Tab-separated table of C-alpha atoms and ligand atoms in Angstrom:
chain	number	residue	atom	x	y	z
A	1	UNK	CA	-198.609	26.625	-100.847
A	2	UNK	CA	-197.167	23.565	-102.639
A	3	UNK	CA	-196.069	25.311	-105.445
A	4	UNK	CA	-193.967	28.237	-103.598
A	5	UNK	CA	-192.072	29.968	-106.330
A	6	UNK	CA	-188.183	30.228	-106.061
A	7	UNK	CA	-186.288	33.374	-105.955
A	8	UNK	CA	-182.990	32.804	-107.401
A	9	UNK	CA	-179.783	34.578	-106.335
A	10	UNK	CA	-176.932	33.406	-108.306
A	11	UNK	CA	-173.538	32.622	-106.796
A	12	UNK	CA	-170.329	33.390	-107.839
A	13	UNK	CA	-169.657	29.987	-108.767
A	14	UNK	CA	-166.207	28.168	-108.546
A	15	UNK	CA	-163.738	28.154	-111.533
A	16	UNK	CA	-164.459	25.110	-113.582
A	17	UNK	CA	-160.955	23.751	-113.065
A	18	UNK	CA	-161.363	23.949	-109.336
A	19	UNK	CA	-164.493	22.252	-109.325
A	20	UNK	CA	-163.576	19.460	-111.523
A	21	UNK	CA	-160.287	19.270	-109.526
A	22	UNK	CA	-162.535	18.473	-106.799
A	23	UNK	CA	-164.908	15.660	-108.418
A	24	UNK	CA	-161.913	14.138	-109.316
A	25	UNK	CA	-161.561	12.901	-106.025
A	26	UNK	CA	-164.328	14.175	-103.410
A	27	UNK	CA	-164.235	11.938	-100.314
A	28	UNK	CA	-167.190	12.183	-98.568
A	29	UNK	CA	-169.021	15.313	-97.324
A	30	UNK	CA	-165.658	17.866	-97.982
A	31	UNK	CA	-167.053	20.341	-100.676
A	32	UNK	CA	-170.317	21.614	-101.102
A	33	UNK	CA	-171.991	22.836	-104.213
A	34	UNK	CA	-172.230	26.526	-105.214
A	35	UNK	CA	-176.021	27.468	-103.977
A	36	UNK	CA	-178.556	25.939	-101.053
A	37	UNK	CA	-181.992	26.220	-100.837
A	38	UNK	CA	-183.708	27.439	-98.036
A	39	UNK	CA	-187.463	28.011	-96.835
A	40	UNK	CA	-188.899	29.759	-93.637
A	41	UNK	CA	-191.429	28.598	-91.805
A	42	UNK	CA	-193.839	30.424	-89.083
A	43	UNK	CA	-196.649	28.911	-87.177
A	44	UNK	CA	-198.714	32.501	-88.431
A	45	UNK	CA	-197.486	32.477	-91.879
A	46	UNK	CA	-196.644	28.512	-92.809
A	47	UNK	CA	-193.905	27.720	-95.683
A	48	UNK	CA	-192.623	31.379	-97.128
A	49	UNK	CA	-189.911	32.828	-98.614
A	50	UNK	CA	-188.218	29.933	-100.609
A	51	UNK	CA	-185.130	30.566	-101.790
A	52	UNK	CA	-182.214	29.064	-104.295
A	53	UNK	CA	-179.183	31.275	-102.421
A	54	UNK	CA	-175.529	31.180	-102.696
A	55	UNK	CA	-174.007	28.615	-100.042
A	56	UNK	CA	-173.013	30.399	-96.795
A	57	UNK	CA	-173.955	30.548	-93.362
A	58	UNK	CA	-176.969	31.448	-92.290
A	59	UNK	CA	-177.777	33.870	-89.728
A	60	UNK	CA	-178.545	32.782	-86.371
A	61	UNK	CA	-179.626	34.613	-83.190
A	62	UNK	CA	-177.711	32.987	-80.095
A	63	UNK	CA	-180.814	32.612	-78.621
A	64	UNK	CA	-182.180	29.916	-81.562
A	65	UNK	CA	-184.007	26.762	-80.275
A	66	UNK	CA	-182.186	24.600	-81.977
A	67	UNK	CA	-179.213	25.323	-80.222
A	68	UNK	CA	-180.590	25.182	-76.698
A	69	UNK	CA	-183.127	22.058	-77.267
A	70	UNK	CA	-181.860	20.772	-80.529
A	71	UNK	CA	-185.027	20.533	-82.627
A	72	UNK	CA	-183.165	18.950	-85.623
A	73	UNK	CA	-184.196	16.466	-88.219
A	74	UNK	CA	-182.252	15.625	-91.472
A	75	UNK	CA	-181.910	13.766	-94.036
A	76	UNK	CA	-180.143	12.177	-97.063
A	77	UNK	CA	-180.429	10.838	-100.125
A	78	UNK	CA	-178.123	11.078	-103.425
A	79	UNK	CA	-178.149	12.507	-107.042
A	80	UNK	CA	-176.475	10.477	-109.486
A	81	UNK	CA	-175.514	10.912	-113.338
A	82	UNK	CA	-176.591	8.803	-116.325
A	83	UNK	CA	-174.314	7.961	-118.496
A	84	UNK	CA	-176.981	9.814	-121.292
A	85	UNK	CA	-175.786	13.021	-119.023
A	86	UNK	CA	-179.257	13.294	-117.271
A	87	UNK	CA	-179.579	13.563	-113.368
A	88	UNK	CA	-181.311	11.669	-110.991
A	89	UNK	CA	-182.516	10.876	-107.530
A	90	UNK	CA	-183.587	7.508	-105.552
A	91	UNK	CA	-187.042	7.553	-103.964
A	92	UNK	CA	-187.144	10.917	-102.947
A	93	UNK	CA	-190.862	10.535	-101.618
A	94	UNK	CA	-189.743	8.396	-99.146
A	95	UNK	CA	-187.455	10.658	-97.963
A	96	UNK	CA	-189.966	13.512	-97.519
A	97	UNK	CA	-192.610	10.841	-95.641
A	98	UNK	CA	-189.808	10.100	-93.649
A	99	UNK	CA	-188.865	13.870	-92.960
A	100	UNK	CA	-192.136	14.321	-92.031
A	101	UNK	CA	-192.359	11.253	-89.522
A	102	UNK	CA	-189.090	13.130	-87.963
A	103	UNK	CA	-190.754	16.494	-88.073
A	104	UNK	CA	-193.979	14.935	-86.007
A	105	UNK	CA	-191.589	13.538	-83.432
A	106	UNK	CA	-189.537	16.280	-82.822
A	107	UNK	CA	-192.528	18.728	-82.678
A	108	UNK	CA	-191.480	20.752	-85.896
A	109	UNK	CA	-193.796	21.493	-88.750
A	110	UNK	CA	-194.515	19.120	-91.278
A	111	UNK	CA	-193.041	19.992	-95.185
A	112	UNK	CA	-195.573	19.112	-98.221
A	113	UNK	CA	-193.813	16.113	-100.003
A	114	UNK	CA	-193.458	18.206	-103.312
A	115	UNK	CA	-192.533	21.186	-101.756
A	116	UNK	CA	-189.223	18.789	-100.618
A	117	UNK	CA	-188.565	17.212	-103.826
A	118	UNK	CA	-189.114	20.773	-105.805
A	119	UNK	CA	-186.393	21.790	-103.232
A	120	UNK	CA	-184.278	19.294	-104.526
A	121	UNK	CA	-184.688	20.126	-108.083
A	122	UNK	CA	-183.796	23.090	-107.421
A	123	UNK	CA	-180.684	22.873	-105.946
A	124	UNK	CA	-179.579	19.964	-108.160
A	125	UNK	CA	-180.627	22.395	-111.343
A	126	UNK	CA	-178.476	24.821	-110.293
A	127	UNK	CA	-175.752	23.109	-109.283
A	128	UNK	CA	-175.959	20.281	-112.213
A	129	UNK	CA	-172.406	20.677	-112.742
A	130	UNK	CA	-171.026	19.207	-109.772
A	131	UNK	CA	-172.529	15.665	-110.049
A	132	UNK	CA	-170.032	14.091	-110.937
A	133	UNK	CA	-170.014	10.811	-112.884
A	134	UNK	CA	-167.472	8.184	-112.074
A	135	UNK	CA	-167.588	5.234	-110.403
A	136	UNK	CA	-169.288	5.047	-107.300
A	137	UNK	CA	-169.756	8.453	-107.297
A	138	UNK	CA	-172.852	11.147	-106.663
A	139	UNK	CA	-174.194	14.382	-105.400
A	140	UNK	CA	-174.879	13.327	-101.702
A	141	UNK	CA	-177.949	15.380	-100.655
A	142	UNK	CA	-178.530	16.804	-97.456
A	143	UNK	CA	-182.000	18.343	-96.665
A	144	UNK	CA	-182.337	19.347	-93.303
A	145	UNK	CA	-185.114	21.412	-90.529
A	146	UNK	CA	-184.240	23.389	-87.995
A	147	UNK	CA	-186.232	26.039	-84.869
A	148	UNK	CA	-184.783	28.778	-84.966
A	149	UNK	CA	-187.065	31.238	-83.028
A	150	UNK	CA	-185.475	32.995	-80.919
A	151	UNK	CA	-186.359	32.543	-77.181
A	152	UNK	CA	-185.265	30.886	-73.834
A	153	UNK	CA	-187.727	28.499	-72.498
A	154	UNK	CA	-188.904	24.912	-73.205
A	155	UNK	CA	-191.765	24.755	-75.929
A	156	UNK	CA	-191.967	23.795	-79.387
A	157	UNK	CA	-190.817	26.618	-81.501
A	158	UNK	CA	-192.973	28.667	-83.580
A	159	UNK	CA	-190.427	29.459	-86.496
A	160	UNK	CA	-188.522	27.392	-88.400
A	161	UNK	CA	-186.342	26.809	-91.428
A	162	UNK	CA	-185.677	24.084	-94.303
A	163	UNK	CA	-182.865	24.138	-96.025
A	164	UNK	CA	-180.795	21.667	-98.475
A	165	UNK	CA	-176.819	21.441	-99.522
A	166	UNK	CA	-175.423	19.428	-101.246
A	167	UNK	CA	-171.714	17.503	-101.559
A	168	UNK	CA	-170.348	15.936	-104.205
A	169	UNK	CA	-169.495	12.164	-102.831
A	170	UNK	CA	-167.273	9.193	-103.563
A	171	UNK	CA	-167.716	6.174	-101.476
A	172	UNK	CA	-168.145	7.153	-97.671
A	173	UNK	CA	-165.669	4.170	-96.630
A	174	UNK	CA	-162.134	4.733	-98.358
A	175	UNK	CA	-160.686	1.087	-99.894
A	176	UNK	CA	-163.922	0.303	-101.352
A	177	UNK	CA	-166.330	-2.562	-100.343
A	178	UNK	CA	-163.750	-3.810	-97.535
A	179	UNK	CA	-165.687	-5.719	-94.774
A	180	UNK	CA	-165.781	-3.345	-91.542
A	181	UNK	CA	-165.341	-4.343	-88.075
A	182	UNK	CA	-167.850	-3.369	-85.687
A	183	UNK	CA	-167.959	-2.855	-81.724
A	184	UNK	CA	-170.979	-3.710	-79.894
A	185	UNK	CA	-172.513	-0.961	-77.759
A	186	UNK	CA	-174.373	-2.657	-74.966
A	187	UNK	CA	-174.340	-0.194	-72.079
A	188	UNK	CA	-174.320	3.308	-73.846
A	189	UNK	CA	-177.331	3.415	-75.589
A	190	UNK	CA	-178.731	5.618	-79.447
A	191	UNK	CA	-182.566	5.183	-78.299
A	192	UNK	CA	-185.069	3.696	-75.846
A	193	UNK	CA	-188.429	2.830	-75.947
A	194	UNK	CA	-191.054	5.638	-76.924
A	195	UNK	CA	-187.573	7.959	-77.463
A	196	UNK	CA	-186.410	9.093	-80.616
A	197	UNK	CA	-184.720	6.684	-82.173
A	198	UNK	CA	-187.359	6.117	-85.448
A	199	UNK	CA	-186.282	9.692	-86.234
A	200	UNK	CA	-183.620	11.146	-88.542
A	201	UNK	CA	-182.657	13.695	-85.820
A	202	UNK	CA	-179.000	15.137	-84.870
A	203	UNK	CA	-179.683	14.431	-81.200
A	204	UNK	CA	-179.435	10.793	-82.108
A	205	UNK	CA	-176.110	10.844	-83.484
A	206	UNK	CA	-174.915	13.227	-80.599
A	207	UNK	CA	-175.519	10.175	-78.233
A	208	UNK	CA	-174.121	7.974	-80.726
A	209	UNK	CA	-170.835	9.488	-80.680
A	210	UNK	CA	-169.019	8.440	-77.644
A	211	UNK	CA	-169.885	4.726	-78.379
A	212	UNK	CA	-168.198	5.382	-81.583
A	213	UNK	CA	-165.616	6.861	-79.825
A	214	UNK	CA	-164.983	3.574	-77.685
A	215	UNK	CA	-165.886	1.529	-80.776
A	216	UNK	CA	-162.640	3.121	-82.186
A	217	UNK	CA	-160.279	3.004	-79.299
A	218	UNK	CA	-161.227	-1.359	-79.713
A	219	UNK	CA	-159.913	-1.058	-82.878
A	220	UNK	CA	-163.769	-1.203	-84.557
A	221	UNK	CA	-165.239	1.147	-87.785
A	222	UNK	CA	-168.787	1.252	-86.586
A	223	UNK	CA	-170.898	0.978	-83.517
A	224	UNK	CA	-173.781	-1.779	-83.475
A	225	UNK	CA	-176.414	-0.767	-81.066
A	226	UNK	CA	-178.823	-3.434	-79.142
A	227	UNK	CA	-182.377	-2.866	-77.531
A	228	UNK	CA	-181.508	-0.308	-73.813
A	229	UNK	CA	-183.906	-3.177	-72.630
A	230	UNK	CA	-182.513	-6.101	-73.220
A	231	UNK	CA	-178.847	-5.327	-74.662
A	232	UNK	CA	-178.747	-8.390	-76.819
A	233	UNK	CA	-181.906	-7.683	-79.520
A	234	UNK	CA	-179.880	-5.900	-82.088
A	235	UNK	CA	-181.507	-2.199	-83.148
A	236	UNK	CA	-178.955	-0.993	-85.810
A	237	UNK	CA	-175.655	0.480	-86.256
A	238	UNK	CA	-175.004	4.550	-85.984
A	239	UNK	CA	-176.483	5.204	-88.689
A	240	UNK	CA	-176.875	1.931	-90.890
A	241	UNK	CA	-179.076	-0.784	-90.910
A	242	UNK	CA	-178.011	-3.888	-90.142
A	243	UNK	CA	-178.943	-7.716	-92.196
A	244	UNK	CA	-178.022	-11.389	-91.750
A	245	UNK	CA	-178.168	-13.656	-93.983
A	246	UNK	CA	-178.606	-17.344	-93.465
A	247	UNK	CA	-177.126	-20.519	-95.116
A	248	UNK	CA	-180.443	-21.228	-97.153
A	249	UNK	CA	-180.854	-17.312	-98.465
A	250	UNK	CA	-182.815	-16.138	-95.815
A	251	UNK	CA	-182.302	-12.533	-94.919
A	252	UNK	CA	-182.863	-11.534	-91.433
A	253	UNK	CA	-182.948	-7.752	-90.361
A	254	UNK	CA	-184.626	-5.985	-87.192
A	255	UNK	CA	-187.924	-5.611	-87.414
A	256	UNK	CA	-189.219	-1.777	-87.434
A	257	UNK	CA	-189.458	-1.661	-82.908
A	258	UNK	CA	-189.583	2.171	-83.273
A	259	UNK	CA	-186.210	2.603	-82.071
A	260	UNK	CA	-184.576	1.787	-85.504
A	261	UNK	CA	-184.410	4.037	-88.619
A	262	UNK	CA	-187.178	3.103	-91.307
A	263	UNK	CA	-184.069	2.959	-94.428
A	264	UNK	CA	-184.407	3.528	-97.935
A	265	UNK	CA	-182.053	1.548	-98.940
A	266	UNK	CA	-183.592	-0.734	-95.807
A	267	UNK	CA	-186.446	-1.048	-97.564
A	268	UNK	CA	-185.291	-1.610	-100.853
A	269	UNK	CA	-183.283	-4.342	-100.296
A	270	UNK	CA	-185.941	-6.165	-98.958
A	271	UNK	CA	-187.464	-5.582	-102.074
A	272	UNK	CA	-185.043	-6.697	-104.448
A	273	UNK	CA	-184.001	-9.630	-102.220
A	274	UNK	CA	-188.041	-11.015	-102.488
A	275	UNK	CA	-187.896	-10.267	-106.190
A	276	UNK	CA	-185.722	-13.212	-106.314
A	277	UNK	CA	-187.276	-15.220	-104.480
A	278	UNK	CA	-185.436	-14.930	-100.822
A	279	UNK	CA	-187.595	-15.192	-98.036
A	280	UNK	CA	-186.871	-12.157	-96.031
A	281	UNK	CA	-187.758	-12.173	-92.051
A	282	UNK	CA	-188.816	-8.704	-90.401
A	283	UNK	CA	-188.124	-9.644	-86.121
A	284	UNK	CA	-186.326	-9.254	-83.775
A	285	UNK	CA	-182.789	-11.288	-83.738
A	286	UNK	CA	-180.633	-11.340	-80.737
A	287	UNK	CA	-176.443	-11.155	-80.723
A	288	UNK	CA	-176.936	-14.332	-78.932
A	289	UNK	CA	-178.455	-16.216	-82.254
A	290	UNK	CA	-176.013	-14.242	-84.993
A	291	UNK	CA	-173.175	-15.898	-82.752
A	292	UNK	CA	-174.235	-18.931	-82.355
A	293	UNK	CA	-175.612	-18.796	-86.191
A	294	UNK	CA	-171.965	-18.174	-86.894
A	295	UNK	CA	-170.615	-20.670	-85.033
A	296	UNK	CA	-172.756	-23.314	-86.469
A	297	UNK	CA	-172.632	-21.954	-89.780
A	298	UNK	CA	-176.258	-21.434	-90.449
A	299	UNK	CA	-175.837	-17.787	-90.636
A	300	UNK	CA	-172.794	-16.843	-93.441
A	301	UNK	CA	-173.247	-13.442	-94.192
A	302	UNK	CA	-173.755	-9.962	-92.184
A	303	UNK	CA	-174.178	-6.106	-93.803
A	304	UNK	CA	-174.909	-2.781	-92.886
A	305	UNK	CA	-176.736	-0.839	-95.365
A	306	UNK	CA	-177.992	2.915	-95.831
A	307	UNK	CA	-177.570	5.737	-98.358
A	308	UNK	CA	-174.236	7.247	-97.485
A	309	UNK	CA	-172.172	3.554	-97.971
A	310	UNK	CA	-175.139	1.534	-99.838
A	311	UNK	CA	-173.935	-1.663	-98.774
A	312	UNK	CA	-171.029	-2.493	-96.491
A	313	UNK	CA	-170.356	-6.028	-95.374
A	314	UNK	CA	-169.774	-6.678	-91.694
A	315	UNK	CA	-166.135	-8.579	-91.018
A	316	UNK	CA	-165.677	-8.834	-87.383
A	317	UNK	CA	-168.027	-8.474	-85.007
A	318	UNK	CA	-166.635	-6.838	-80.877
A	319	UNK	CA	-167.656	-6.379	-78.183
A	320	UNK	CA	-167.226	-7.304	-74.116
A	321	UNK	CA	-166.004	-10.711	-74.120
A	322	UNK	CA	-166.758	-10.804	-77.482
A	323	UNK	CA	-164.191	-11.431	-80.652
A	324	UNK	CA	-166.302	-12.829	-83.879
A	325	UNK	CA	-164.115	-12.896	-86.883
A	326	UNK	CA	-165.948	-13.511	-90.542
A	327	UNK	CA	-162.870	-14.189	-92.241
A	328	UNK	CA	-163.617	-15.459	-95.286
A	329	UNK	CA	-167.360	-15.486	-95.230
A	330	UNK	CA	-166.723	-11.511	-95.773
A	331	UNK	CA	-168.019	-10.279	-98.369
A	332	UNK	CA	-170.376	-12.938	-99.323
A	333	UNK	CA	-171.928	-13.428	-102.065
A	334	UNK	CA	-175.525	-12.295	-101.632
A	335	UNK	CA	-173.920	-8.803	-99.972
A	336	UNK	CA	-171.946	-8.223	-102.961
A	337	UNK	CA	-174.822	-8.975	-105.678
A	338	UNK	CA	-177.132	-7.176	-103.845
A	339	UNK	CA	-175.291	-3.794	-103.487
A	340	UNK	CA	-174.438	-4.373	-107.647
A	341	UNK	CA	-178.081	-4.478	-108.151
A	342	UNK	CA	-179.025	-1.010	-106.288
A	343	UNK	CA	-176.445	0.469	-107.343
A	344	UNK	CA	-177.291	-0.660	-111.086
A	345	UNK	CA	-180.402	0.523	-110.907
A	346	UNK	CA	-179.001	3.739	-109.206
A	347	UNK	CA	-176.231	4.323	-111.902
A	348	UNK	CA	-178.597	3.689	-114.775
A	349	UNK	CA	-177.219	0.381	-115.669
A	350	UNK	CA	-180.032	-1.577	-114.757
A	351	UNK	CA	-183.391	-1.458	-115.220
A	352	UNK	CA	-185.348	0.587	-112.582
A	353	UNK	CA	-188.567	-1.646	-112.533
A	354	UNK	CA	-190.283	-0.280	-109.452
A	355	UNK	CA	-190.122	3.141	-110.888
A	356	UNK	CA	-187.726	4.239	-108.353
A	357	UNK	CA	-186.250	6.947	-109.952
A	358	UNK	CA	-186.858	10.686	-110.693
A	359	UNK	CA	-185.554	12.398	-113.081
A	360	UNK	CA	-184.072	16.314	-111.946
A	361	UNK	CA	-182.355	16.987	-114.784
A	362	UNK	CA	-182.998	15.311	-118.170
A	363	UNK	CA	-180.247	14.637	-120.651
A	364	UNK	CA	-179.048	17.908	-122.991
A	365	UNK	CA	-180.418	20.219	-120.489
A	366	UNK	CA	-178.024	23.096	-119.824
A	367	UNK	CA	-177.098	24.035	-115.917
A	368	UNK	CA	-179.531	26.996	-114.965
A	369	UNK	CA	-179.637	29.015	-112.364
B	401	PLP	C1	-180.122	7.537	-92.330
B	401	PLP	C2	-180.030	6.381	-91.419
B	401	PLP	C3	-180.090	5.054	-91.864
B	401	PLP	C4	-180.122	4.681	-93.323
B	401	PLP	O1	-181.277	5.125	-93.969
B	401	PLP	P1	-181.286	5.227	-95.556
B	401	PLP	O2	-182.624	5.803	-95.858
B	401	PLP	O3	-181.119	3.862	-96.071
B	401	PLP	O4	-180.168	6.116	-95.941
B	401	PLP	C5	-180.084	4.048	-90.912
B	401	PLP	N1	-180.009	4.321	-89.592
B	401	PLP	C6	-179.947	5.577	-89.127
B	401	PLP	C7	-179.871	5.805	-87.669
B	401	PLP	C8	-179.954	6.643	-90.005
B	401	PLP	O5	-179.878	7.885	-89.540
């Protein structure tokens, strides 16, 4: 089963002037590629029928779980191009644990890790053209489950489908690595104990939106989210993580309470930040200590982190009664080194030393379909 063979159909693929017309400048998550991959699944039958199809929509009965009781897990990750032309990807096991972590929460069926990173390969094979290679840029990656059996009535459903697209990315914040400003969400609430917040799952967002919403009418980028219990332990932002750092090199991020996201990039900047020699503390932290850290200056630099921005330093800080301003301790130095790093090792200008990489496409290999 974990070596389901492919059927390709190829696409009519765009005109190579339109396409590179469009890497010139991609934003974020405009265009997609020329072909998606997707892969049934039935309780009877398991993972069938896997597919490298044209992009399109894809049918849907009106009556599809996922539209009534939103069974819906994602997830993303990027493809990026050597400057020896080969292609590759960051981790991409940890995003199919992870998947798979979503999948047990939101009662879907679990995806064999290879079977997810074969998917991958596919689609980025195929569709090798469009990543582009300029600064800063990738092939953003968007792998995603949903139930669509077709019934009325609240159970887990017994049918299902993977699929993967992907969109050719610059940097998600236009401007660059420009501190953001960001409103804190204290009443409306992303996740609750024993919820769903440890899961890459639309519903998430959904309740994340209106908090952005406010967090934009207060003149903020992003929405920074804080324990439902307590409103002052910090979780994470919509969909970033979130790290201090203190006067002596200490970082400080929110430890894993099972209402924050388990990041990649999380995970690996913990990793890079120990491998030179910065002690890194895992708890919980408060609003209440980041302000008065600020205010006494033992805490000089914030940053949100995750795949679609990498790193994106953390300028003002909103919320009720609230007005922090960084000013100049935005972007600090630590946030800035740190993003050059992963994205070094990302870009193929650094060494990879933890073996984070995997190659989809080596260098010389034609685009095939
Ligand atoms: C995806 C996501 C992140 C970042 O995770 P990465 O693996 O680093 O991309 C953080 N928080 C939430 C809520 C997310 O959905």
């Amino acid at each position: 089963m974990t070596d389901l063979a492919f059927t390709r159909t190829e696409a009519d693929r765009l005109p190579a002037a339109e396409r590179e017309a469009i890497l010139a400048d991609p934003g974020f998550g405009n265009h997609f590629t020329d072909h998606m991959v997707s892969i049934v699944w039935t309780r009877d039958a398991g993972w069938h029928d896997a597919e490298l199809v044209p992009y399109g929509p894809i049918p849907m009965d009106p009556a599809s779980s996922v539209l009534h009781y939103g069974q819906e897990i994602f997830e993303g990750l990027k493809a990026y191009r050597r400057p020896d032309g080969s292609v590759v990807t960051f981790r991409p096991e940890a995003n199919a644990r992870r998947l798979n972590e979503s999948a047990r929460r939101l009662a879907l069926p679990e995806l064999p890790e290879e079977l997810f990173v074969q998917a991958v390969r596919e689609l980025v094979s195929a569709d090798a053209d469009w990543v582009p290679g300029g600064q800063d840029q990738s092939l953003y990656l968007r792998p995603f489950m949903i139930a669509d059996e077709s019934f009325l009535g609240v159970r887990a459903a017994e049918r299902a489908r993977f699929l993967v697209i992907a969109s050719p990315a610059g940097p998600y914040f236009s401007g660059g690595v420009k501190p953001v400003s960001i409103w804190l969400s204290q009443d409306l609430a992303r996740a609750g104990r024993g919820g769903t917040g440890a899961a890459k799952c639309g519903g998430n967002y959904a309740a994340s939106l209106l908090p952005q919403r406010v967090a934009a009418e207060n003149g903020c980028q992003q929405v920074l989210f804080t324990d439902a219990a307590t409103e002052d332990t910090i979780d994470e932002l919509g969909g970033m993580n979130l790290f201090l750092v203190r006067r002596d090199g200490t970082l400080l991020t929110p430890q894993l309470n099972g209402n924050i996201l388990d990041g990649v990039t999380r995970r690996s900047l913990i990793q890079l930040a120990k491998d030179r020699g910065h002690a890194v503390e895992e708890r919980d932290i408060t609003v209440t200590e980041w302000r008065e850290g600020v205010a006494d200056g033992s805490i000089v630099e914030a940053f949100a982190c995750g795949t679609a921005a990498v790193i994106t330093p953390i300028g003002r800080l909103k919320g009720e009664g609230l007005d922090i301003d960084f000013g100049d301790r935005a972007p600090g130095e630590l946030t800035l080194t740190l993003r050059e790093e992963l994205t070094g090792i990302q870009s193929g200008a650094r060494e990879d030393r933890h073996g984070w990489l995997t190659v989809l496409v080596p260098a010389g290999a034609e685009a095939a379909a």
